[in-house]
Short mmCIF file of C-alpha atoms in Angstrom, two decimals:
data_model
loop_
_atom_site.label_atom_id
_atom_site.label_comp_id
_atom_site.label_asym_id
_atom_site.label_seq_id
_atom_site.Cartn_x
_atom_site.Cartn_y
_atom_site.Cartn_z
CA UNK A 132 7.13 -14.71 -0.13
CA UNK A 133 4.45 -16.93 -0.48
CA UNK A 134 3.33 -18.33 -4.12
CA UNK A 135 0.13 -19.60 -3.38
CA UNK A 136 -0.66 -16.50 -1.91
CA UNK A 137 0.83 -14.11 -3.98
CA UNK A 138 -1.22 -15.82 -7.18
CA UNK A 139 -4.69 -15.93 -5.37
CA UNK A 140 -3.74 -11.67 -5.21
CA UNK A 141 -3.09 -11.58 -8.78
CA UNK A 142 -6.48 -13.71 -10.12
CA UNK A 143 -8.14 -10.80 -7.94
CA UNK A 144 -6.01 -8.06 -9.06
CA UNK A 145 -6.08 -8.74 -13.01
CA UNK A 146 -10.09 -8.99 -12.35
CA UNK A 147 -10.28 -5.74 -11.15
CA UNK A 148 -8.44 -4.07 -13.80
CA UNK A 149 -10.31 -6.16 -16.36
CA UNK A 150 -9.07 -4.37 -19.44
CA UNK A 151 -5.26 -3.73 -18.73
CA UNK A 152 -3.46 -7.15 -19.46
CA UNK A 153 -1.06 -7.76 -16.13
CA UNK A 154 1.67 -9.75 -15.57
CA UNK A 155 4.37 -10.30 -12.57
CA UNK A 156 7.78 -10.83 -12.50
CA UNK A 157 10.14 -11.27 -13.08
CA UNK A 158 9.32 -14.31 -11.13
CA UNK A 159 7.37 -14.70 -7.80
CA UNK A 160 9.92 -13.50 -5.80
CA UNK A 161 10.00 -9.92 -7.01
CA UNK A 162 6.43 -10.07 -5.76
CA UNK A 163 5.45 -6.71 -8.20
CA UNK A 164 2.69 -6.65 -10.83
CA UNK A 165 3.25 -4.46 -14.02
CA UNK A 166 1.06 -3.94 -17.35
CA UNK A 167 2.06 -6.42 -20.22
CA UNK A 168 3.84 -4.84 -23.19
CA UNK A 169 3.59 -1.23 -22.05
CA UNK A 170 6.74 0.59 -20.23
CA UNK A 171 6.30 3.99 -18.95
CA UNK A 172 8.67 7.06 -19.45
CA UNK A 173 9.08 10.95 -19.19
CA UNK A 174 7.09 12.60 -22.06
CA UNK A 175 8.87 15.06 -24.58
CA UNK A 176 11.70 14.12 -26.59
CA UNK A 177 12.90 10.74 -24.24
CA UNK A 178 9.49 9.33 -25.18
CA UNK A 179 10.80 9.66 -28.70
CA UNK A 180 13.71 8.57 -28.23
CA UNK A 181 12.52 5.30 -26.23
CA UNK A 182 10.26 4.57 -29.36
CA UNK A 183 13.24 4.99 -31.81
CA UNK A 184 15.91 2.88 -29.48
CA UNK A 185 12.96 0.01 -29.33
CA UNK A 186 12.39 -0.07 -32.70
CA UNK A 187 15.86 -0.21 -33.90
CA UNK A 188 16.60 -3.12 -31.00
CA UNK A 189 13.73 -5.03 -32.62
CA UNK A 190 14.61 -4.22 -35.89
CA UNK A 191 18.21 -5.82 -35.04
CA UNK A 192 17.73 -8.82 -32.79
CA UNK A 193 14.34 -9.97 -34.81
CA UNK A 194 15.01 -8.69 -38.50
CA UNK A 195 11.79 -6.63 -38.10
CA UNK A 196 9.90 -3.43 -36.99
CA UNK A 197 6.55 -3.77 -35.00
CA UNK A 198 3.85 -1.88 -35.91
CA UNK A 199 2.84 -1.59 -32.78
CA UNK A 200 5.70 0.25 -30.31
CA UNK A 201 4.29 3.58 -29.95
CA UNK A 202 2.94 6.00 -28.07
CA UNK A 203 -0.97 5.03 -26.16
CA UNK A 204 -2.81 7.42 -24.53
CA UNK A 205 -4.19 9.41 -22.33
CA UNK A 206 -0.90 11.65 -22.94
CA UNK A 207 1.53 12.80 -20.23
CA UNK A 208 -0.65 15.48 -18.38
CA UNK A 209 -0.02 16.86 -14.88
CA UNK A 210 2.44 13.73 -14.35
CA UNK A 211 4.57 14.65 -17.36
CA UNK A 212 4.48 10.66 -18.36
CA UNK A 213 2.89 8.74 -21.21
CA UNK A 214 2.87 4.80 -21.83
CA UNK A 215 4.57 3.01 -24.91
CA UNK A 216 3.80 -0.16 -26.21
CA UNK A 217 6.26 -2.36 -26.75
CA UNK A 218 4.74 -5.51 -27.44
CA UNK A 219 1.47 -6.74 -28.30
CA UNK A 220 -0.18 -8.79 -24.94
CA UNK A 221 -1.77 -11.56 -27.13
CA UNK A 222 1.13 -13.07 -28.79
CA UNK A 223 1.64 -14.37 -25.07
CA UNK A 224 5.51 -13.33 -24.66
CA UNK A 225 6.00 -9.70 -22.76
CA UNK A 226 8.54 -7.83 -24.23
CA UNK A 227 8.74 -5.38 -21.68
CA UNK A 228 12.09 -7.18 -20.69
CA UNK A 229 13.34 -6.69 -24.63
CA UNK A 230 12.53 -2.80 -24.63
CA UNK A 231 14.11 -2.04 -21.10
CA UNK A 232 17.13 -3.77 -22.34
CA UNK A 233 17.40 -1.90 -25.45
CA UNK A 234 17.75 1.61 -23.43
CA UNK A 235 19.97 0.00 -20.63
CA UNK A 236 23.16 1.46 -22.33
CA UNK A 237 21.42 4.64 -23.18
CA UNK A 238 20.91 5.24 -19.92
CA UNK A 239 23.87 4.12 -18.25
CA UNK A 240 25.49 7.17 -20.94
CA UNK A 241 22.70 9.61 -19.54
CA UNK A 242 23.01 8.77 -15.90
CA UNK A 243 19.40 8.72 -15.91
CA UNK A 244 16.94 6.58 -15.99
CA UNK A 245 14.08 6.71 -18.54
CA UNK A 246 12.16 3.90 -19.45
CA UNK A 247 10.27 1.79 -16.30
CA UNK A 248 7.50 -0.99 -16.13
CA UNK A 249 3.93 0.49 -15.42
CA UNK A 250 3.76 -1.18 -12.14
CA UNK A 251 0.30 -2.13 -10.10
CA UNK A 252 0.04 -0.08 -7.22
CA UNK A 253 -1.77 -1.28 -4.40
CA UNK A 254 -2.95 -1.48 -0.91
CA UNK A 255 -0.30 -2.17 1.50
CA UNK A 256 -2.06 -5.39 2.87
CA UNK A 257 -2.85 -6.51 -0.63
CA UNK A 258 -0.24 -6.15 -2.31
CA UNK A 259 -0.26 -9.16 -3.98
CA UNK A 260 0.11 -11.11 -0.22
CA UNK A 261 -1.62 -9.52 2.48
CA UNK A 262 -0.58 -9.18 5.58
CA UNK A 263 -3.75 -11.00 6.42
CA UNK A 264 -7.96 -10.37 6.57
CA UNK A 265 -9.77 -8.59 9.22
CA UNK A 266 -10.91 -10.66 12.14
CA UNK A 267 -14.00 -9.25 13.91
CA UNK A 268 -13.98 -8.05 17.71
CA UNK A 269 -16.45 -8.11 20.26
CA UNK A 270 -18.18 -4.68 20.90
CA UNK A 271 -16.66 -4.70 24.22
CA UNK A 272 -13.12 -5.21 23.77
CA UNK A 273 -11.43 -1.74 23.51
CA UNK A 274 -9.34 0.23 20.47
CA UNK A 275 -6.08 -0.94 20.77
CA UNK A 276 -4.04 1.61 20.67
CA UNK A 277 -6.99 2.99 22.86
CA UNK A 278 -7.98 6.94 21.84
CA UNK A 279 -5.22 9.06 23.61
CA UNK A 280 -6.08 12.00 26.02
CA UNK A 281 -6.52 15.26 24.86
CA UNK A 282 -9.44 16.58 22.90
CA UNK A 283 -10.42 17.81 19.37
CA UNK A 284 -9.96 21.46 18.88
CA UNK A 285 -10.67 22.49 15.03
CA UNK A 286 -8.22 25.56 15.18
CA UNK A 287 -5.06 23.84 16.20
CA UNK A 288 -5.91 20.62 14.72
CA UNK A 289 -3.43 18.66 12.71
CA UNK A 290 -4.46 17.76 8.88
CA UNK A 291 -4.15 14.62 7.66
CA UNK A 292 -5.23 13.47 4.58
CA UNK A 293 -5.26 9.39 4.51
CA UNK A 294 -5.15 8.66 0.55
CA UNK A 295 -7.01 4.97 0.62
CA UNK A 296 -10.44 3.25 0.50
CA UNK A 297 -13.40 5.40 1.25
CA UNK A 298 -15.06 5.55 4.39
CA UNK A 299 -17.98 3.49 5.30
CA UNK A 300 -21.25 4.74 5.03
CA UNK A 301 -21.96 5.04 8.91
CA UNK A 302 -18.26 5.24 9.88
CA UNK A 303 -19.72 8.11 11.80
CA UNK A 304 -21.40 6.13 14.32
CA UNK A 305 -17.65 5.37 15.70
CA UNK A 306 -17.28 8.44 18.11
CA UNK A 307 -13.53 8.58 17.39
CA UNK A 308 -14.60 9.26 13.86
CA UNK A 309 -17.37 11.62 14.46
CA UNK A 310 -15.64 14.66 12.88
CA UNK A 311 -13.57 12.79 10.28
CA UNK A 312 -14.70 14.03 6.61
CA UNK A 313 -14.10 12.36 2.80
CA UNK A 314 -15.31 10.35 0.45
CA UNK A 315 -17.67 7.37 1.14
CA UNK A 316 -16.79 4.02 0.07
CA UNK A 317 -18.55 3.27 -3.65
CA UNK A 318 -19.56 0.30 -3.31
CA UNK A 319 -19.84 -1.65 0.25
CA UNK A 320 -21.24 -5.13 -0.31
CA UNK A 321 -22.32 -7.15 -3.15
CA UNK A 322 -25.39 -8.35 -4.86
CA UNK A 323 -25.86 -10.95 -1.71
CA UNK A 324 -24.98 -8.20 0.88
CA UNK A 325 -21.65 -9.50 1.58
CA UNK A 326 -18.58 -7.33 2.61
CA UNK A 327 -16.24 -7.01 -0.57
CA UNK A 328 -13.02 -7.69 0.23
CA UNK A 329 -11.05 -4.67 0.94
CA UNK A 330 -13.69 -2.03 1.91
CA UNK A 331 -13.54 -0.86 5.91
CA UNK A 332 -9.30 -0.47 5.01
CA UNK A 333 -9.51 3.56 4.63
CA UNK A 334 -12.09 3.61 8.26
CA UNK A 335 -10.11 1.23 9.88
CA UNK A 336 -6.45 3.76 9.41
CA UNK A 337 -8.76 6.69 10.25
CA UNK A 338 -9.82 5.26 13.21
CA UNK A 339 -5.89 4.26 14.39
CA UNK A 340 -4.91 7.94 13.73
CA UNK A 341 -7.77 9.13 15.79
CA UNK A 342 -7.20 7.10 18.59
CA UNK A 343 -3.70 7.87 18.41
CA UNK A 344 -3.88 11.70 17.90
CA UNK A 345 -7.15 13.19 18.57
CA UNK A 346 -6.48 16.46 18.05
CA UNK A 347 -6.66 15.85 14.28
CA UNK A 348 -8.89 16.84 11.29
CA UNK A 349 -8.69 13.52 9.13
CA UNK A 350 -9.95 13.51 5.69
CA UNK A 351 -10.12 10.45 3.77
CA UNK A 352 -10.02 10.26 -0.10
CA UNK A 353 -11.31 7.20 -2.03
CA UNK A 354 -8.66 7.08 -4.18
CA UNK A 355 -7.92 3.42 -4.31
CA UNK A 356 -11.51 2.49 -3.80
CA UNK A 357 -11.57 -0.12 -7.03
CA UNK A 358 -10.14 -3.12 -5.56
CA UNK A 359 -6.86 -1.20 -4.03
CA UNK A 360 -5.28 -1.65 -7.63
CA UNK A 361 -4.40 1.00 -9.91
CA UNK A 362 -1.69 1.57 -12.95
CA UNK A 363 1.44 3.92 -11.91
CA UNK A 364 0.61 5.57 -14.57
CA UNK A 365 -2.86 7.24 -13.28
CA UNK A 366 -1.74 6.77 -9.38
CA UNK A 367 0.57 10.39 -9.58
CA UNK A 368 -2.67 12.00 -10.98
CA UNK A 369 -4.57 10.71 -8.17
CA UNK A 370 -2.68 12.13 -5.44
CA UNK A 371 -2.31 15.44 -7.33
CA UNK A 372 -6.05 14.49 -7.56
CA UNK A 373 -6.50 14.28 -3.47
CA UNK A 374 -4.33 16.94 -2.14
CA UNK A 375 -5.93 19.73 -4.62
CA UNK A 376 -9.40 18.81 -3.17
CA UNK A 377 -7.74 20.43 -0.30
CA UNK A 378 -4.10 21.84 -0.14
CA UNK A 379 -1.50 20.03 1.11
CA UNK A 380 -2.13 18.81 4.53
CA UNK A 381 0.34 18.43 7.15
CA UNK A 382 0.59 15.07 6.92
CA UNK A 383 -0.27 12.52 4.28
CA UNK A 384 -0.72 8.53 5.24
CA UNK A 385 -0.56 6.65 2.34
CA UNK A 386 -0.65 2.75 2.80
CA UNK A 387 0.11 1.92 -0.81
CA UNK A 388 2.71 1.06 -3.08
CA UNK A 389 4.80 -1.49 -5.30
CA UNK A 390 7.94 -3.21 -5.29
CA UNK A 391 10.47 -2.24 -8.23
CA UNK A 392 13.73 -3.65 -9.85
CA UNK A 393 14.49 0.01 -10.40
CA UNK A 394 16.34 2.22 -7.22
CA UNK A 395 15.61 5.80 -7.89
CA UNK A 396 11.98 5.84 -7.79
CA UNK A 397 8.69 5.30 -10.07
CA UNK A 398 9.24 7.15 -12.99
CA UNK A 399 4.64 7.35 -12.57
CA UNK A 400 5.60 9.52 -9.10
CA UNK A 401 8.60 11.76 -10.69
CA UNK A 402 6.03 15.36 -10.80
CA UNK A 403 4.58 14.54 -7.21
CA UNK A 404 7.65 13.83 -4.87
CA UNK A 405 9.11 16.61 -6.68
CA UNK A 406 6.19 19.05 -5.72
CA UNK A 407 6.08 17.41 -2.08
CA UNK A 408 9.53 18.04 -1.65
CA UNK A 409 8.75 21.85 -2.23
CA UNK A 410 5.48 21.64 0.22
CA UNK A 411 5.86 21.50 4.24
CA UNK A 412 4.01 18.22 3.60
CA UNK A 413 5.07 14.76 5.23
CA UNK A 414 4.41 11.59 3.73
CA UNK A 415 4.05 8.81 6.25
CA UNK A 416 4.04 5.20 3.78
CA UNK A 417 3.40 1.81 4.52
CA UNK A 418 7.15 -0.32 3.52
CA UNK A 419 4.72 -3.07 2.57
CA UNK A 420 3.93 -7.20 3.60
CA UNK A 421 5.96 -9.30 1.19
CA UNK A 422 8.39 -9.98 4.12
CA UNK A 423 11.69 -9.06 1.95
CA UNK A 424 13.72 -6.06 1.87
CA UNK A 425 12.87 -5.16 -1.73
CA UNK A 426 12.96 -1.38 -1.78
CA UNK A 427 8.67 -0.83 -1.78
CA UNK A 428 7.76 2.81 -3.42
CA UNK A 429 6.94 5.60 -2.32
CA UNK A 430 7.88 4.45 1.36
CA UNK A 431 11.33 3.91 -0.10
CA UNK A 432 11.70 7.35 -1.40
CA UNK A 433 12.73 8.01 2.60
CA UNK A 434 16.23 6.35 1.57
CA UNK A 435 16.96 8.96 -0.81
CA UNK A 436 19.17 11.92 0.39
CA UNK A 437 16.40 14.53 -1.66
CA UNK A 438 13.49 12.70 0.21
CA UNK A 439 14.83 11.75 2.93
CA UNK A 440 13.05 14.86 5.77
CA UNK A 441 9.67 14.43 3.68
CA UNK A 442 9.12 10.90 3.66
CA UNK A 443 8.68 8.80 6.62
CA UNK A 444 8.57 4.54 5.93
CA UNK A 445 7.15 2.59 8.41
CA UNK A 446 7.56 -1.16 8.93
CA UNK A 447 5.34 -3.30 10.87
CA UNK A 448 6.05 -5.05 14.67
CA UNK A 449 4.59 -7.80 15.37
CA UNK A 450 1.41 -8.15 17.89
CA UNK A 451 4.30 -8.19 21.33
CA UNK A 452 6.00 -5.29 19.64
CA UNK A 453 9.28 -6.45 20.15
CA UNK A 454 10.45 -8.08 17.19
CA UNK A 455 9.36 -7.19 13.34
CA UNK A 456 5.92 -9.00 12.10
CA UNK A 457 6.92 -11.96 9.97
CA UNK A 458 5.48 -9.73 6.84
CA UNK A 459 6.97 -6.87 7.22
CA UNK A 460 9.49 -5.56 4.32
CA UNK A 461 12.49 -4.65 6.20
CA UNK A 462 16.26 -2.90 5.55
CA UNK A 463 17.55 0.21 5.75
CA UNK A 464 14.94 2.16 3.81
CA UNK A 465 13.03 1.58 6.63
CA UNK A 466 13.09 4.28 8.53
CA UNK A 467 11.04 3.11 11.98
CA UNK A 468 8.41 0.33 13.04
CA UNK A 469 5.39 0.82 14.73
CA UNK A 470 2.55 -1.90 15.87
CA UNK A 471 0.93 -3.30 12.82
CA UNK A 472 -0.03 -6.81 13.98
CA UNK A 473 -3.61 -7.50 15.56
CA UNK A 474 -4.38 -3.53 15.83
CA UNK A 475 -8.15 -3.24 16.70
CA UNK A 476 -10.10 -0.37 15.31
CA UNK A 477 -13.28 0.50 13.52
CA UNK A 478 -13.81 -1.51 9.89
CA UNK A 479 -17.39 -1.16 9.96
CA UNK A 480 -19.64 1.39 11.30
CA UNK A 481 -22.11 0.50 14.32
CA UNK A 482 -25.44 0.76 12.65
CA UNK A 483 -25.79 -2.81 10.67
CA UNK A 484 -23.73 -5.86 10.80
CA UNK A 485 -22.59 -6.98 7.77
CA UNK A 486 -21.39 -10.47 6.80
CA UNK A 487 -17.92 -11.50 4.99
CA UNK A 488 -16.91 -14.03 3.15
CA UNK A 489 -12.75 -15.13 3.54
CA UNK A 490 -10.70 -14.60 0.09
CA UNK A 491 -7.36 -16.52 1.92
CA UNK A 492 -6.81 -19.53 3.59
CA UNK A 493 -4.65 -19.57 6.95
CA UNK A 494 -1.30 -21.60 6.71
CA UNK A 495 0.20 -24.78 8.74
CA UNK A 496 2.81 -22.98 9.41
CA UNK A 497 4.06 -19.12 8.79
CA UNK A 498 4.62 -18.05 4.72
CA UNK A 499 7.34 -16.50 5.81
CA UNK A 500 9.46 -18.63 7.66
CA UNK A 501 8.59 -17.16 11.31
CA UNK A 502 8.62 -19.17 14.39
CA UNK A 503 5.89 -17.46 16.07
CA UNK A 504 2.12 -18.10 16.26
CA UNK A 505 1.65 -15.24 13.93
CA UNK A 506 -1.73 -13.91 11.64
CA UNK A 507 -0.48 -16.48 8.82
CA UNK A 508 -1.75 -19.54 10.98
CA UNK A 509 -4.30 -17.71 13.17
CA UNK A 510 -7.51 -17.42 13.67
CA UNK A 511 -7.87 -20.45 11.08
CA UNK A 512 -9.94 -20.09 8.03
CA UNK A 513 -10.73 -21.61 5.02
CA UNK A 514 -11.03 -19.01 1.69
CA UNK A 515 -12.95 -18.59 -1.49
CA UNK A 516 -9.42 -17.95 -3.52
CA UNK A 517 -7.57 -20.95 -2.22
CA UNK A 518 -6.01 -23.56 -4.36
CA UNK A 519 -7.59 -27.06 -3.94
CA UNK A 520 -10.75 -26.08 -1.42
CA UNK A 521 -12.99 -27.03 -4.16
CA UNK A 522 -12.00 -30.68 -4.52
CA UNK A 523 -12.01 -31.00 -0.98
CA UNK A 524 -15.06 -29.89 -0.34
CA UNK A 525 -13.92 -26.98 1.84
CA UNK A 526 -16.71 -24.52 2.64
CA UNK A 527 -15.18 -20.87 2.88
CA UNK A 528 -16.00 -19.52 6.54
CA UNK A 529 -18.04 -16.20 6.81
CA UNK A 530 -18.14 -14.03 9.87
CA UNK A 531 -20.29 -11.01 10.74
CA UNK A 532 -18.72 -7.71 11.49
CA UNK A 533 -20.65 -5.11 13.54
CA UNK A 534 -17.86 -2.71 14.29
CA UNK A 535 -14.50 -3.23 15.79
CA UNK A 536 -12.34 -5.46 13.92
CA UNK A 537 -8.66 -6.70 14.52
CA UNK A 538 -6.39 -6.34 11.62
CA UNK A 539 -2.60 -6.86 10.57
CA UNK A 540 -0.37 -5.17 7.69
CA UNK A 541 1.68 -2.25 7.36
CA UNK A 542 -1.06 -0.41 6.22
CA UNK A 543 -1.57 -0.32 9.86
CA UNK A 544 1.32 0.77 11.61
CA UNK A 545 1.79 3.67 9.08
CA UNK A 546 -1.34 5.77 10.54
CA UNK A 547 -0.25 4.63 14.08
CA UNK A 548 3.35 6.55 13.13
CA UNK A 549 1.22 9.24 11.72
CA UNK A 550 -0.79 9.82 14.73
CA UNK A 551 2.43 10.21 16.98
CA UNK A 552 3.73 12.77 14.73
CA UNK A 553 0.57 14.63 15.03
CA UNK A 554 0.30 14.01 18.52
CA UNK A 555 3.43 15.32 18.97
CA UNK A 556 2.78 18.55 16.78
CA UNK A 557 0.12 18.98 18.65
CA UNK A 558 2.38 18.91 22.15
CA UNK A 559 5.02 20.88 21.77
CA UNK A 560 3.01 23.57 19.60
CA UNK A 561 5.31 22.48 16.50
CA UNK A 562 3.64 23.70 13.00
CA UNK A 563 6.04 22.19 11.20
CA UNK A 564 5.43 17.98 10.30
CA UNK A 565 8.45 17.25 9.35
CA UNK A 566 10.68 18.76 12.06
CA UNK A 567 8.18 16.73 14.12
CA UNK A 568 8.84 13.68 12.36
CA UNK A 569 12.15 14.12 12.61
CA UNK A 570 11.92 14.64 16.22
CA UNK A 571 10.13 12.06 16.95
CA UNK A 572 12.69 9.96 15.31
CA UNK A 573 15.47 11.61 17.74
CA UNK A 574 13.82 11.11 20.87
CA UNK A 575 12.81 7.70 19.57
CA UNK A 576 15.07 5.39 21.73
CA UNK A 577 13.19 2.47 22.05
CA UNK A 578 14.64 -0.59 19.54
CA UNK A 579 12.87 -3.49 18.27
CA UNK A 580 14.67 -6.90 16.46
CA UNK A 581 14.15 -7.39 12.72
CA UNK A 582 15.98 -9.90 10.97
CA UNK A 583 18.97 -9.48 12.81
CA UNK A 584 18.98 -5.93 13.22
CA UNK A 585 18.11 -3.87 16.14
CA UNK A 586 15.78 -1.15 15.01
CA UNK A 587 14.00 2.78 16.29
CA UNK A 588 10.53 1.81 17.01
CA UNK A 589 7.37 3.83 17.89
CA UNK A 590 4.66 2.41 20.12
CA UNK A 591 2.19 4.65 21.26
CA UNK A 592 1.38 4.85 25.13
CA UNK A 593 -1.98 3.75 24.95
CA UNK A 594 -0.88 0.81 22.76
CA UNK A 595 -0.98 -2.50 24.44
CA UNK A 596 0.16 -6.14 23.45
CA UNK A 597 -2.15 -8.67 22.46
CA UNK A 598 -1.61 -12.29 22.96
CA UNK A 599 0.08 -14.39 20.27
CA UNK A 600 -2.76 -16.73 19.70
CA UNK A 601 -6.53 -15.95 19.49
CA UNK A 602 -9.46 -17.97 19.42
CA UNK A 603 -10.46 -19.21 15.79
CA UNK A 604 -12.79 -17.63 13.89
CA UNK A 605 -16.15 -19.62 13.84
CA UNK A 606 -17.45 -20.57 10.74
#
C-alpha cells in the first residue's frame, strides 16, 4: 500500500462527507476508512445490549459513564441496523477500538458477531488508492475489449444493473451505449468546467459490458454519484434502493467496497446478501486496488460457503494479461481475474470535450513493489493532491477528454467478467446467471500468475494486449 497515496484519498474522501468525522486504521496498512466514535450493529435487543456492555466497560476501565454512547439516528429501517456512539469525535481519541473490545468476549460466547466499524464504502479505483486516473485516447484507436459479435435483441436480452456513478449526459452518443438506460451523472464539471474527479466511472463499466456482451439491457444507477464515498450504514439501503427501481436483474456489477478487520461480512450488508441469496441474482464485485489480500466486501462474500454460487469476485490482470496488475487485492477469495489494466472504453460522451485536471501524481517507481512498467509510473503526471508540488512549483497537468479514455482498476475487470457471463447466457440459451457464472468458471482453463499463485482467468476474445509503456500524457 502506498501512504502518500492512500492520504491524498482520505483529504478527498473526508471532504466529501463533510459532516461525518472519518478516520482510518488501524494504521495505513489496513487501508479502510470508518466513521469516528460510531460502531454499527443489528437493531433490537443487541443494540441494547451493545449500549449496556459499552457503558459498563467505560464505567470500569475509566471510573465513568459517557453521556454520550447511545443510540443516533436515522433508526434501523429496511437494513435492520442503527449506529451507536461510542465516543465523542472532538476529544480527538476514537474509541471505536474501546467499545469493540468491550463486546469481544460477548461475542466469542454468542458465536456471533455484533458490533462492527461503520466503514467508508467506495469506488473500487478510489478506494482510498486508486488503481490510477483515466488517460484519454485518440478517437481512432478502438474499444479494447472491442464490441463482440452478435446484436441487441430486447426480448432475450440479459439485465444488468451496474450500481455506480451516473451516466454522462451524452453517454448516448457512444453507439455501444445507445440503448443503455439510468440515471445521469449530478453533477459533471465544476464552476471552471473542469471534469470532477470520478465522474465518466459508471459510462466507462457500461461501455466494457457492452462491448463485451451486446446482447444486454444495462441500466446504470447513480448510487455512488457523491464522490464514490458513502457510510455502510446507508450503502445496504441504496442497493435495496437500485434493484427496487427495477427487480432484481440477472446480474448486478458492483465496483465498490471496503476492506474490514472483521471475516463474516459488513454487519451494513447483513438484510441484502441475505435477500440476494434468495433471488436468481448474481453479484459480479470488484476485489479492490490496495494490492494486499485483505478480504475487500462484498466481493469477499464469494469465500463464504452461503455466498459462494451468488457472488462472483474479480481481481484485476495486468495490461499483458498474464500476470495479476500490481494493484490488484489477491488470495483465495478471489474467485477469477479478468483484464483491468489500460482497458479503453467510453468516459465521456462524443458531443463536447471536456478538460481534467490530475488529483495523483505518477511514481518513480511502482507503490506496490512491481517490476513492471505499470499505470503507477505511466503516462507521467503531476497532481493537484500531491504532497510537496506546491513548494516545488509543480503545475498539475490537465488533459482534454473527447470520448474514449484508457483506464486501470478492478472496477474494470469486474464488468468485463460480467459481460462474459452474459455473453455466455446469452449463447447457450441459459436463463439462469449463476449456473452461467459457474460455468463459465468450469470451462475457464486459462491461468494467470499472482503473487505466486497460478490463477482461473477470463479474457474475452475480442480483448487484446496493450503495450507496457505509453506515451506521456502532455501537459
Amino acid at each position: 500500500m502506498a501512504p502518500q497515496r492512500f492520504h491524498e484519498q482520505f483529504d478527498h474522501i473526508q471532504r466529501s462527507l463533510p459532516d461525518v468525522p472519518l478516520t482510518m486504521g488501524p494504521d495505513d496498512s489496513a487501508g479502510f476508512l470508518y466513521e469516528k466514535g460510531v460502531v454499527l450493529v443489528r437493531d433490537g435487543e443487541e443494540a441494547g445490549f451493545v449500549e449496556d456492555t459499552v457503558r459498563t466497560h467505560f464505567t470500569e476501565t475509566q471510573g465513568l459513564v459517557p453521556d454520550h454512547v447511545r443510540r443516533i439516528g436515522p433508526q434501523a429501517g429496511r437494513t435492520g441496523v442503527t449506529r451507536i456512539r461510542v465516543g465523542d469525535p472532538a476529544e480527538g481519541e476514537d474509541t471505536v477500538p474501546h467499545a469493540l473490545r468491550a463486546v469481544r468476549e460477548a461475542e466469542d460466547r454468542q458465536g456471533r458477531r455484533l458490533v462492527g466499524r461503520n466503514h467508508v464504502v467506495h469506488i473500487a479505483p478510489v478506494n482510498a488508492c486508486p488503481g490510477d486516473e483515466p488517460v484519454p485516447a485518440p478517437r481512432t484507436e478502438p474499444a479494447n475489449p472491442a464490441p463482440a459479435e452478435g446484436g441487441y435483441d430486447p426480448g432475450t436480452a440479459v439485465g444488468v444493473l451496474v450500481v455506480d456513478t451516473g451516466l454522462v449526459h451524452d453517454h448516448r452518443s457512444y453507439p455501444l451505449l445507445a440503448h443503455t438506460t439510468g440515471d445521469t451523472q449530478l453533477t459533471e464539471t465544476d464552476d471552471h468546467g473542469v471534469l470532477r474527479q470520478y465522474v465518466g466511472h459508471g459510462t466507462f463499466i457500461a461501455g466494457l459490458l457492452a462491448a463485451v456482451a451486446p446482447n444486454t439491457d444495462i441500466t446504470v444507477r447513480g448510487t455512488l454519484n457523491d464522490a464514490g464515498a458513502v457510510l455502510e450504514s446507508e450503502f445496504g439501503a441504496l442497493l435495496f434502493e437500485a434493484v427496487d427501481r427495477d427487480g432484481w436483474p440477472d446480474i448486478i456489477s458492483l465496483s465498490a467496497g471496503t476492506p474490514s478487520a472483521d471475516h463474516d461480512g459488513l454487519i451494513g450488508l447483513d438484510a441484502f446478501m441475505q435477500e440476494l441469496r434468495e433471488q436468481r441474482t448474481l453479484l459480479v464485485a470488484a476485489a479492490g486496488n490496495n494490492g494486499c489480500d485483505t478480504p475487500f466486501w462484498p466481493a469477499a462474500y464469494a469465500a463464504l460457503p452461503e455466498y459462494a454460487d451468488c457472488v462472483l469476485s474479480v481481481g484485476a490482470l495486468r495490461a499483458d494479461g498474464e500476470s495479476g496488475a500490481c494493484f490488484t487485492n489477491h488470495g483465495p477469495w478471489v474467485r477469477v481475474h479478468a483484464p483491468g489494466e489500460r482497458l479503453t472504453s467510453a468516459l465521456t460522451g462524443f458531443v463536447t470535450p471536456v478538460p481534467y485536471v490530475y488529483q495523483h501524481s505518477t511514481y518513480d517507481t511502482c507503490r506496490f513493489g512491481a517490476d513492471y512498467p505499470c499505470t503507477c509510473q505511466y503516462p507521467r503526471h503531476t497532481g493537484v493532491l500531491s504532497e510537496g508540488r506546491e513548494s516545488t512549483g509543480a503545475k498539475p497537468d490537465q488533459v482534454m477528454f473527447e470520448g474514449l479514455a484508457q483506464w486501470s482498476g478492478t472496477s474494470f475487470a469486474t464488468p468485463v467478467a460480467a459481460g462474459l457471463v452474459a455473453a455466455r447466457m446469452t449463447a447457450y440459451r441459459e436463463r439462469d446467471p449463476r449456473a452461467a457464472g459457474a460455468a463459465l468458471l468450469a470451462d475457464a482453463t486459462e491461468r494467470a500468475e499472482v503473487r505466486g499463485a497460478h490463477v482461473p482467468a477470463l479474457r474475452p476474445p475480442t480483448w487484446r494486449p496493450v503495450p507496457a509503456v505509453i506515451p506521456a500524457v502532455p501537459a
